[in-house]
Amino acid sequence: MDEVTIGTWAWFWLVFFIVGTLGIGFYAMTKTKTDEDFAVARKSYGPYILILALASTIASGSTFMGIPGLAYDKGFPALWYPAIYPIGIYIGLILSVRLIKRAGDNFRSNSLPEFLGQRFDSDFLRVGFALLSLLLIYYVTAQVVAAATAFEVMLGVDYRLGVIVTVIVIGIYITIGGSHADILTDAFQGGLMLLIAILITVLFFLGTGTEGGGAAGINEAIAAQDASITWDNYFSPGDPIFGSLWLVILMFIAHLPFAMNPHIGNKAFALKDSAQLRKFLILAIPIGSILGFAVLGGLHARAVIGPELRPDAAIPALFVELFPPALAGFLGIAILSAIISTADGLFVSIAVIFSNDLYRKTFSKKIHPNKSQKEIEKTALNISRVATVITVFAAMWLAWNPPDFLAVLLWIGVGGIMSGAAGPLVIGSIWRRSTKAGAISSFLVGVISYAAMWLVIGWQNPFGAAGVCVLLASAVMVVVSLFTKPMPEEKLNEIFSPVRK
Amino acid sequence: MAQTAVLAELTDKQIQFGIKSAYPFRRFLQRYEKSGQITIWYPWYYVSVSVKMDTYLKKGMVYNDLVAVDCLRPVKERVSSYPVSSAQSIADGKILTSKIDETGAKEEAVDLIKGIVLSRNKLLKDYEIQAQACKLFYLKTFVVELKNRPRNEWIYIDEHFEAASKLQLRPEVLSYIQN
């Protein structure tokens, strides 16, 4: 009898994963004891389940493929990334999330664009940030590309068939309704991802598959291929991303407003109270850091397999190389988990942009002036469904031809959003003196300069481009605010320390 | 009729935690010290809300929720139960006066639950959310006076909602103790 191949096992685990996830989802939907459990699942879960659900939203296809792909290609200097990004993201989160949550509660904001409009009394900022947030489609596309690449490497299927399968799986997944299903499937996937990130880290320090063993063994194997990317090299001279300390600092700056991406920042709105917020912030740091260790898998793959792979395929290929087919296929499922749970959150965020920020808050007053509040909310609900379907097909279209680097694709969208958000959202959250003129100028400068970096200058470092634009937009925010009329004290009190009249 | 919540007295540990939360960047030796404390009875409306909803997967769901609405700030929290109440005297401290009525509290509670139901149910078909009972509670909170610090830098501690902040961020309490 022929030996069972990795492809066969991967198909087996894929079916297991889909059936398992859908099974948990449908079980949760139909067997919940009370209607309250279905609607809001309030009292059912302890903090650990919720933390795992949070982990699955933080981790994406980039965590297990894009960033390890950079490390695979650029060697040890790429370790700056996992060292820097959790610190940058969580400093930004801590700086602004409290105010956004508090003011969001007060203003009854449903989304970050809505909050921004209320913070500065500006329809332009709300609509502008909502439209800019549509760049999240690149984030979704990156997830589809990641899943299709995993299918290609592990299942041996054509990349484009992988794109179609991914879109179908995501399509089914997002129809699972009910809070139990949401939390349980996210927690199931988050748990898998944390385990895999820990496993990748342990394997790296054991140096499994290398001659010398240990991290030193990995370093020696990489040195034999290319001495310029070993651990003696802190930077890769000439590299657009890891070429110098200056570029690494830009990477850090670029990540400060990362939490302002709508699908992450929105988590603050979902929290019950300030006590949960504290726990959320404290636990997000170690979880984010552990997931960041997945980058070590890229170095490990380079040492064990050599330089011939497509970089984004490093971790799937490493699994195939190191593990028996059954286990390798199972590990691939963790990647799929990361991708699907993130895509799920992104679809919801994009749907909210259309239904809430653009329709309910902006255009409904003009196009449906005679509709009741209830009718408008029903229309908004339908708009969000249509938006989800359109997003699925748009992501499929964009993913049809695979890009060179997944992380770069993802950052086309993320960098643009962060460049626009740095001034109004981050500085506007912590600095009372910020003005409407400052926020609008900063938003425009951030977005236009980021577009110029890509389209005119053609700088191939998305982190660097975002870092420069974030700095520029922040400077504009401060300077223009100082030279324009402060916002009324009454309005500022409404935001920073609101009191009923 | 208003009720008071039974809560323990403020401990030194809670005071230390409150000072650290409000002044996280002050080093150990420079940390402010308590010089006194004022008891504040802070009003919250507790509103029970009934939710009826249909989704494309399950119809005719009904449950009750509970929301606490801050009577002085535009803040509301989803809570799991009413405070344990008693006929405790509130003569030992300052009593803040509510700035909203029952109708306003009910509207805000419904609004909060509506947002949660809408955001957590992707296949929602129809829903109806209505406020039911509304009760006013006075929760015991504390202002911790700090040695040699102006009033707006004192600490406000609300143990019930696990909140601690400088008084300048709680102008409704600050203005009350200044009067």
Coordinates of N, CA and C in Angstrom, one line a residue, chain B:
Chain B
M1 N -38.2 53.9 44.8 CA -37.5 54.4 46.0 C -36.0 54.0 45.9
A2 N -35.2 55.0 46.3 CA -33.7 54.8 46.2 C -33.3 53.8 47.3
Q3 N -32.2 53.0 46.9 CA -31.6 52.1 47.9 C -30.1 52.3 47.9
T4 N -29.5 51.9 49.0 CA -28.1 52.0 49.1 C -27.4 50.6 48.9
A5 N -26.2 50.6 48.4 CA -25.5 49.3 48.2 C -24.6 49.1 49.4
V6 N -24.6 47.8 49.8 CA -23.7 47.4 50.9 C -22.3 47.2 50.4
L7 N -21.4 48.0 50.8 CA -20.0 47.8 50.3 C -19.1 48.0 51.5
A8 N -18.0 47.3 51.4 CA -17.0 47.3 52.6 C -16.3 48.7 52.6
E9 N -15.7 49.0 53.7 CA -15.0 50.3 53.9 C -13.7 50.2 53.0
L10 N -13.2 51.4 52.7 CA -12.0 51.4 51.9 C -10.8 51.0 52.7
T11 N -10.0 50.1 52.1 CA -8.8 49.6 52.7 C -7.6 50.4 52.3
D12 N -6.5 50.2 53.1 CA -5.2 50.9 52.7 C -4.7 50.4 51.3
K13 N -5.0 49.1 51.1 CA -4.5 48.5 49.8 C -5.2 49.1 48.6
Q14 N -6.5 49.3 48.8 CA -7.3 49.9 47.7 C -6.8 51.4 47.5
I15 N -6.5 52.1 48.6 CA -6.1 53.4 48.5 C -4.7 53.5 47.7
Q16 N -3.8 52.6 48.1 CA -2.5 52.5 47.4 C -2.7 52.2 45.9
F17 N -3.6 51.3 45.6 CA -3.9 50.9 44.2 C -4.4 52.1 43.5
G18 N -5.3 52.9 44.1 CA -5.9 54.1 43.5 C -4.9 55.1 43.2
I19 N -4.0 55.3 44.1 CA -2.9 56.3 43.9 C -2.0 55.9 42.8
K20 N -1.7 54.6 42.8 CA -0.8 54.1 41.7 C -1.5 54.2 40.3
S21 N -2.8 54.0 40.3 CA -3.5 54.0 39.0 C -3.6 55.5 38.5
A22 N -3.8 56.4 39.4 CA -3.9 57.8 39.0 C -2.6 58.4 38.7
Y23 N -1.5 58.0 39.4 CA -0.2 58.5 39.2 C 0.8 57.4 38.8
P24 N 0.7 56.8 37.7 CA 1.5 55.6 37.4 C 3.0 55.9 37.2
F25 N 3.3 57.2 36.9 CA 4.7 57.4 36.7 C 5.5 58.0 37.8
R26 N 4.9 58.1 39.0 CA 5.6 58.6 40.2 C 6.3 57.4 40.8
R27 N 7.6 57.7 41.2 CA 8.4 56.6 41.8 C 7.9 56.3 43.2
F28 N 8.4 55.2 43.7 CA 8.0 54.8 45.1 C 8.1 55.9 46.1
L29 N 9.3 56.5 46.2 CA 9.6 57.4 47.3 C 8.8 58.7 47.1
Q30 N 8.4 59.0 45.9 CA 7.7 60.3 45.6 C 6.2 60.1 45.6
R31 N 5.7 58.9 45.9 CA 4.3 58.7 45.8 C 3.5 59.5 46.8
Y32 N 2.4 60.0 46.4 CA 1.6 60.8 47.3 C 1.0 60.0 48.5
E33 N 0.8 60.7 49.6 CA 0.2 60.0 50.8 C -1.2 60.6 51.1
K34 N -2.0 59.7 51.7 CA -3.3 60.0 52.0 C -3.3 61.0 53.3
S35 N -4.2 62.0 53.2 CA -4.3 62.8 54.4 C -5.7 62.8 55.0
G36 N -6.7 62.2 54.3 CA -8.0 62.1 54.7 C -8.9 61.5 53.7
Q37 N -10.2 61.2 54.0 CA -11.1 60.7 53.0 C -12.5 61.2 53.2
I38 N -13.2 61.3 52.1 CA -14.6 61.8 52.2 C -15.5 60.7 51.6
T39 N -16.6 60.4 52.2 CA -17.5 59.4 51.7 C -18.5 60.1 50.7
I40 N -18.7 59.5 49.6 CA -19.6 60.0 48.6 C -20.6 58.9 48.2
W41 N -21.9 59.3 48.3 CA -22.9 58.3 47.8 C -23.3 58.7 46.4
Y42 N -23.0 57.8 45.5 CA -23.0 58.2 44.0 C -24.3 57.4 43.4
P43 N -25.2 58.2 42.7 CA -26.4 57.5 42.2 C -26.2 56.8 40.9
W44 N -26.8 55.6 40.8 CA -26.8 54.9 39.5 C -28.2 54.3 39.4
Y45 N -28.8 54.4 38.2 CA -30.0 53.7 37.9 C -29.7 52.3 37.4
Y46 N -30.4 51.3 37.9 CA -30.3 50.0 37.4 C -31.6 49.7 36.6
V47 N -31.4 49.4 35.3 CA -32.6 49.2 34.4 C -32.6 47.8 33.9
S48 N -33.7 47.1 34.2 CA -33.8 45.7 33.5 C -34.4 45.9 32.2
V49 N -33.9 45.1 31.2 CA -34.3 45.3 29.8 C -34.7 44.0 29.3
S50 N -35.9 43.9 28.6 CA -36.3 42.7 27.9 C -35.9 42.7 26.5
V51 N -35.4 41.6 26.0 CA -34.9 41.5 24.6 C -35.7 40.4 23.9
K52 N -36.4 40.7 22.8 CA -37.0 39.7 22.0 C -36.3 39.7 20.6
M53 N -35.9 38.6 20.1 CA -35.2 38.7 18.8 C -35.4 37.4 18.0
D54 N -35.4 37.6 16.7 CA -35.4 36.5 15.7 C -34.1 36.5 14.9
T55 N -33.5 35.4 14.7 CA -32.4 35.4 13.7 C -32.8 34.4 12.6
Y56 N -32.1 34.3 11.5 CA -32.4 33.4 10.5 C -32.3 31.9 10.9
L57 N -31.6 31.7 12.1 CA -31.4 30.4 12.6 C -32.3 30.0 13.7
K58 N -32.6 31.0 14.5 CA -33.4 30.7 15.7 C -34.4 31.8 15.9
K59 N -35.7 31.4 16.1 CA -36.7 32.5 16.3 C -37.3 32.5 17.7
G60 N -37.9 33.6 18.0 CA -38.7 33.7 19.2 C -37.8 33.7 20.5
M61 N -36.6 34.2 20.4 CA -35.7 34.2 21.6 C -36.1 35.4 22.5
V62 N -36.1 35.1 23.8 CA -36.5 36.2 24.8 C -35.6 36.1 26.0
Y63 N -35.0 37.2 26.4 CA -34.2 37.1 27.7 C -34.2 38.5 28.3
N64 N -33.8 38.6 29.6 CA -33.7 39.9 30.3 C -32.3 40.3 30.5
D65 N -32.0 41.5 30.4 CA -30.6 42.0 30.6 C -30.7 43.1 31.7
L66 N -29.5 43.5 32.2 CA -29.5 44.5 33.2 C -28.4 45.6 32.9
V67 N -28.7 46.8 33.0 CA -27.8 47.9 32.7 C -27.8 48.9 33.8
A68 N -26.6 49.3 34.2 CA -26.4 50.4 35.2 C -26.1 51.7 34.5
V69 N -26.9 52.7 34.8 CA -26.8 54.0 34.1 C -26.3 55.0 35.1
D70 N -25.1 55.6 34.8 CA -24.6 56.6 35.7 C -25.5 57.9 35.7
C71 N -25.8 58.4 36.9 CA -26.8 59.5 36.9 C -26.2 60.8 36.7
L72 N -24.8 60.9 36.7 CA -24.2 62.2 36.6 C -23.3 62.3 35.3
R73 N -22.9 61.2 34.8 CA -22.1 61.2 33.5 C -22.9 60.4 32.5
P74 N -22.6 60.6 31.2 CA -23.3 59.9 30.2 C -22.6 58.5 30.0
V75 N -22.6 57.7 31.0 CA -21.9 56.4 31.0 C -22.9 55.3 31.4
K76 N -22.8 54.2 30.8 CA -23.7 53.1 31.2 C -22.9 51.8 31.1
E77 N -23.1 50.9 32.0 CA -22.4 49.6 32.0 C -23.4 48.5 32.0
R78 N -23.1 47.4 31.3 CA -23.9 46.2 31.4 C -23.4 45.4 32.7
V79 N -24.3 45.1 33.5 CA -24.0 44.4 34.8 C -24.7 43.1 34.9
S80 N -24.2 42.2 35.8 CA -24.8 40.9 35.9 C -25.9 40.8 37.0
S81 N -25.8 41.8 38.0 CA -26.8 41.7 39.0 C -27.0 43.1 39.7
Y82 N -28.0 43.2 40.4 CA -28.2 44.4 41.2 C -27.2 44.4 42.4
P83 N -26.8 45.6 42.9 CA -26.0 45.6 44.1 C -26.7 45.0 45.2
V84 N -26.0 44.4 46.2 CA -26.7 43.9 47.4 C -27.1 45.2 48.2
S85 N -28.3 45.3 48.4 CA -28.8 46.5 49.0 C -29.3 46.3 50.5
S86 N -29.3 47.5 51.2 CA -29.8 47.4 52.5 C -30.4 48.8 52.9
A87 N -30.9 48.9 54.0 CA -31.5 50.2 54.4 C -30.4 51.0 55.2
Q88 N -29.2 50.9 54.7 CA -28.0 51.5 55.4 C -28.2 53.0 55.4
S89 N -27.8 53.7 56.4 CA -27.9 55.1 56.5 C -26.9 55.8 55.5
I90 N -27.3 56.8 54.9 CA -26.3 57.5 54.0 C -26.1 58.9 54.6
A91 N -26.2 59.0 55.9 CA -26.0 60.3 56.6 C -24.5 60.5 56.8
D92 N -23.6 59.5 56.6 CA -22.2 59.6 56.9 C -21.4 60.2 55.8
G93 N -22.0 60.7 54.7 CA -21.2 61.3 53.7 C -22.0 62.2 52.8
K94 N -21.4 62.6 51.7 CA -22.1 63.6 50.8 C -22.9 62.7 49.8
I95 N -24.1 63.3 49.5 CA -25.0 62.5 48.5 C -25.0 63.4 47.3
L96 N -24.7 62.7 46.2 CA -24.8 63.4 44.9 C -26.2 63.3 44.3
T97 N -26.6 64.3 43.6 CA -28.0 64.3 43.1 C -28.0 63.9 41.7
S98 N -29.0 63.0 41.3 CA -29.1 62.5 40.0 C -29.4 63.7 39.0
K99 N -28.9 63.6 37.8 CA -29.2 64.6 36.8 C -30.1 64.0 35.7
I100 N -30.5 62.8 35.8 CA -31.4 62.2 34.8 C -32.6 61.6 35.6
D101 N -33.7 61.4 34.8 CA -34.8 60.7 35.4 C -34.9 59.3 34.9
E102 N -35.9 58.6 35.3 CA -36.1 57.2 34.9 C -36.2 57.0 33.4
T103 N -37.0 57.9 32.8 CA -37.2 57.8 31.3 C -35.9 57.9 30.6
G104 N -35.0 58.9 31.0 CA -33.7 59.0 30.3 C -32.9 57.8 30.5
A105 N -32.9 57.3 31.8 CA -32.1 56.1 32.1 C -32.5 54.9 31.2
K106 N -33.8 54.7 31.1 CA -34.4 53.6 30.3 C -33.9 53.7 28.9
E107 N -34.0 54.9 28.3 CA -33.6 55.1 26.9 C -32.2 54.7 26.7
E108 N -31.3 55.1 27.6 CA -29.9 54.9 27.5 C -29.6 53.4 27.6
A109 N -30.3 52.7 28.5 CA -30.1 51.3 28.7 C -30.5 50.5 27.5
V110 N -31.6 50.9 26.9 CA -32.1 50.2 25.7 C -31.1 50.4 24.5
D111 N -30.6 51.6 24.5 CA -29.6 51.9 23.4 C -28.4 51.1 23.5
L112 N -27.9 50.9 24.7 CA -26.7 50.1 25.0 C -26.9 48.6 24.5
I113 N -28.0 48.1 25.0 CA -28.3 46.7 24.6 C -28.6 46.5 23.1
K114 N -29.2 47.5 22.5 CA -29.4 47.4 21.1 C -28.1 47.3 20.3
G115 N -27.1 48.1 20.7 CA -25.8 48.1 20.1 C -25.2 46.7 20.2
I116 N -25.3 46.1 21.4 CA -24.7 44.8 21.6 C -25.4 43.7 20.8
V117 N -26.7 43.7 20.8 CA -27.4 42.7 20.1 C -27.1 42.9 18.6
L118 N -27.1 44.1 18.1 CA -26.8 44.3 16.6 C -25.4 43.8 16.2
S119 N -24.4 44.1 17.1 CA -23.1 43.8 16.7 C -22.8 42.3 16.9
R120 N -23.5 41.6 17.7 CA -23.1 40.2 18.0 C -23.9 39.2 17.3
N121 N -24.9 39.6 16.5 CA -25.7 38.6 15.8 C -25.8 38.9 14.3
K122 N -24.9 38.2 13.6 CA -24.7 38.5 12.2 C -26.0 38.2 11.4
L123 N -26.8 37.2 11.8 CA -28.0 36.8 11.1 C -29.3 37.3 11.7
L124 N -29.2 38.5 12.3 CA -30.4 39.0 13.0 C -31.5 39.4 12.0
K125 N -32.7 38.9 12.3 CA -33.8 39.2 11.4 C -34.7 40.3 11.9
D126 N -35.0 40.2 13.2 CA -35.9 41.2 13.8 C -35.6 41.2 15.3
Y127 N -35.9 42.4 15.9 CA -35.7 42.4 17.4 C -36.6 43.5 18.0
E128 N -36.8 43.3 19.3 CA -37.6 44.3 20.0 C -37.0 44.4 21.4
I129 N -36.5 45.6 21.8 CA -35.9 45.7 23.1 C -36.6 46.8 23.9
Q130 N -37.0 46.4 25.1 CA -37.8 47.3 25.9 C -37.3 47.4 27.4
A131 N -37.3 48.6 27.9 CA -36.9 48.7 29.3 C -38.1 48.3 30.2
Q132 N -37.8 47.6 31.3 CA -38.8 47.2 32.3 C -38.6 48.0 33.6
A133 N -38.2 47.3 34.6 CA -38.0 48.0 35.9 C -36.8 49.0 35.9
C134 N -36.9 50.0 36.7 CA -35.8 50.9 36.8 C -35.7 51.3 38.3
K135 N -34.5 51.0 38.9 CA -34.3 51.3 40.3 C -33.1 52.2 40.5
L136 N -33.2 53.1 41.5 CA -32.1 54.0 41.8 C -31.3 53.5 43.0
F137 N -30.0 53.4 42.8 CA -29.1 52.9 43.9 C -28.1 54.0 44.2
Y138 N -27.8 54.1 45.5 CA -26.7 55.0 45.9 C -25.5 54.1 46.2
L139 N -24.4 54.2 45.5 CA -23.2 53.4 45.7 C -22.2 54.2 46.5
K140 N -21.6 53.5 47.5 CA -20.7 54.2 48.4 C -19.3 54.3 47.7
T141 N -18.9 55.5 47.5 CA -17.6 55.7 46.9 C -16.8 56.7 47.8
F142 N -15.5 56.9 47.4 CA -14.6 57.7 48.3 C -13.7 58.6 47.5
V143 N -13.5 59.8 48.1 CA -12.5 60.7 47.7 C -11.4 60.6 48.7
V144 N -10.2 60.3 48.2 CA -9.0 60.2 49.1 C -8.2 61.5 49.0
E145 N -8.1 62.2 50.1 CA -7.4 63.5 50.1 C -5.9 63.2 50.1
L146 N -5.1 63.9 49.4 CA -3.7 63.7 49.3 C -2.9 64.9 50.0
K147 N -1.9 64.5 50.8 CA -1.2 65.5 51.5 C -0.5 66.5 50.6
N148 N -0.7 67.8 50.9 CA -0.1 68.9 50.2 C -0.4 68.9 48.7
R149 N -1.5 68.4 48.3 CA -1.9 68.4 46.9 C -3.3 69.2 46.8
P150 N -3.4 69.9 45.7 CA -4.7 70.6 45.5 C -5.9 69.6 45.3
R151 N -7.1 70.1 45.5 CA -8.3 69.2 45.4 C -8.4 68.4 44.1
N152 N -8.1 69.1 43.0 CA -8.3 68.4 41.7 C -7.3 67.3 41.5
E153 N -6.3 67.2 42.4 CA -5.4 66.1 42.2 C -5.7 64.9 43.2
W154 N -6.7 65.1 44.0 CA -7.1 64.0 44.9 C -7.6 62.8 44.1
I155 N -7.8 61.7 44.8 CA -8.2 60.5 44.1 C -9.6 60.2 44.4
Y156 N -10.3 59.8 43.3 CA -11.7 59.3 43.5 C -11.7 57.8 43.3
I157 N -12.2 57.1 44.2 CA -12.2 55.6 44.1 C -13.7 55.1 44.2
D158 N -14.0 54.4 43.1 CA -15.3 53.7 43.0 C -15.1 52.2 42.9
E159 N -15.1 51.6 44.1 CA -14.8 50.2 44.2 C -15.8 49.3 43.5
H160 N -17.0 49.8 43.4 CA -18.1 49.0 42.8 C -17.8 48.7 41.3
F161 N -17.4 49.8 40.6 CA -17.1 49.7 39.2 C -15.6 49.7 38.9
E162 N -14.8 49.4 40.0 CA -13.4 49.2 39.9 C -12.7 50.4 39.1
A163 N -13.1 51.6 39.5 CA -12.6 52.8 38.9 C -11.8 53.7 39.9
A164 N -10.7 54.2 39.5 CA -9.9 55.1 40.3 C -9.3 56.1 39.4
S165 N -9.5 57.4 39.7 CA -8.9 58.5 38.9 C -8.7 59.7 39.7
K166 N -7.9 60.7 39.1 CA -7.8 62.0 39.7 C -9.1 62.7 39.6
L167 N -9.3 63.6 40.6 CA -10.6 64.3 40.7 C -10.8 65.2 39.5
Q168 N -9.7 65.6 38.9 CA -9.9 66.5 37.7 C -10.6 65.8 36.5
L169 N -10.5 64.5 36.6 CA -11.2 63.7 35.5 C -12.7 63.4 36.0
R170 N -13.0 63.7 37.2 CA -14.4 63.5 37.7 C -14.9 64.8 38.1
P171 N -15.2 65.8 37.2 CA -15.6 67.1 37.6 C -16.9 67.1 38.4
E172 N -17.8 66.1 38.1 CA -19.0 66.1 38.8 C -18.8 65.9 40.3
V173 N -17.8 65.2 40.7 CA -17.5 64.9 42.1 C -16.7 66.1 42.7
L174 N -15.8 66.6 41.9 CA -15.0 67.7 42.3 C -15.8 68.9 42.6
S175 N -16.7 69.3 41.7 CA -17.5 70.5 41.9 C -18.4 70.3 43.2
Y176 N -18.8 69.1 43.5 CA -19.7 68.8 44.6 C -18.9 69.0 45.9
I177 N -17.7 68.5 46.0 CA -17.0 68.6 47.3 C -16.4 70.0 47.5
Q178 N -16.3 70.8 46.4 CA -15.9 72.2 46.5 C -17.0 73.1 47.1
N179 N -18.2 72.7 46.9 CA -19.3 73.5 47.4 C -19.5 73.3 48.9

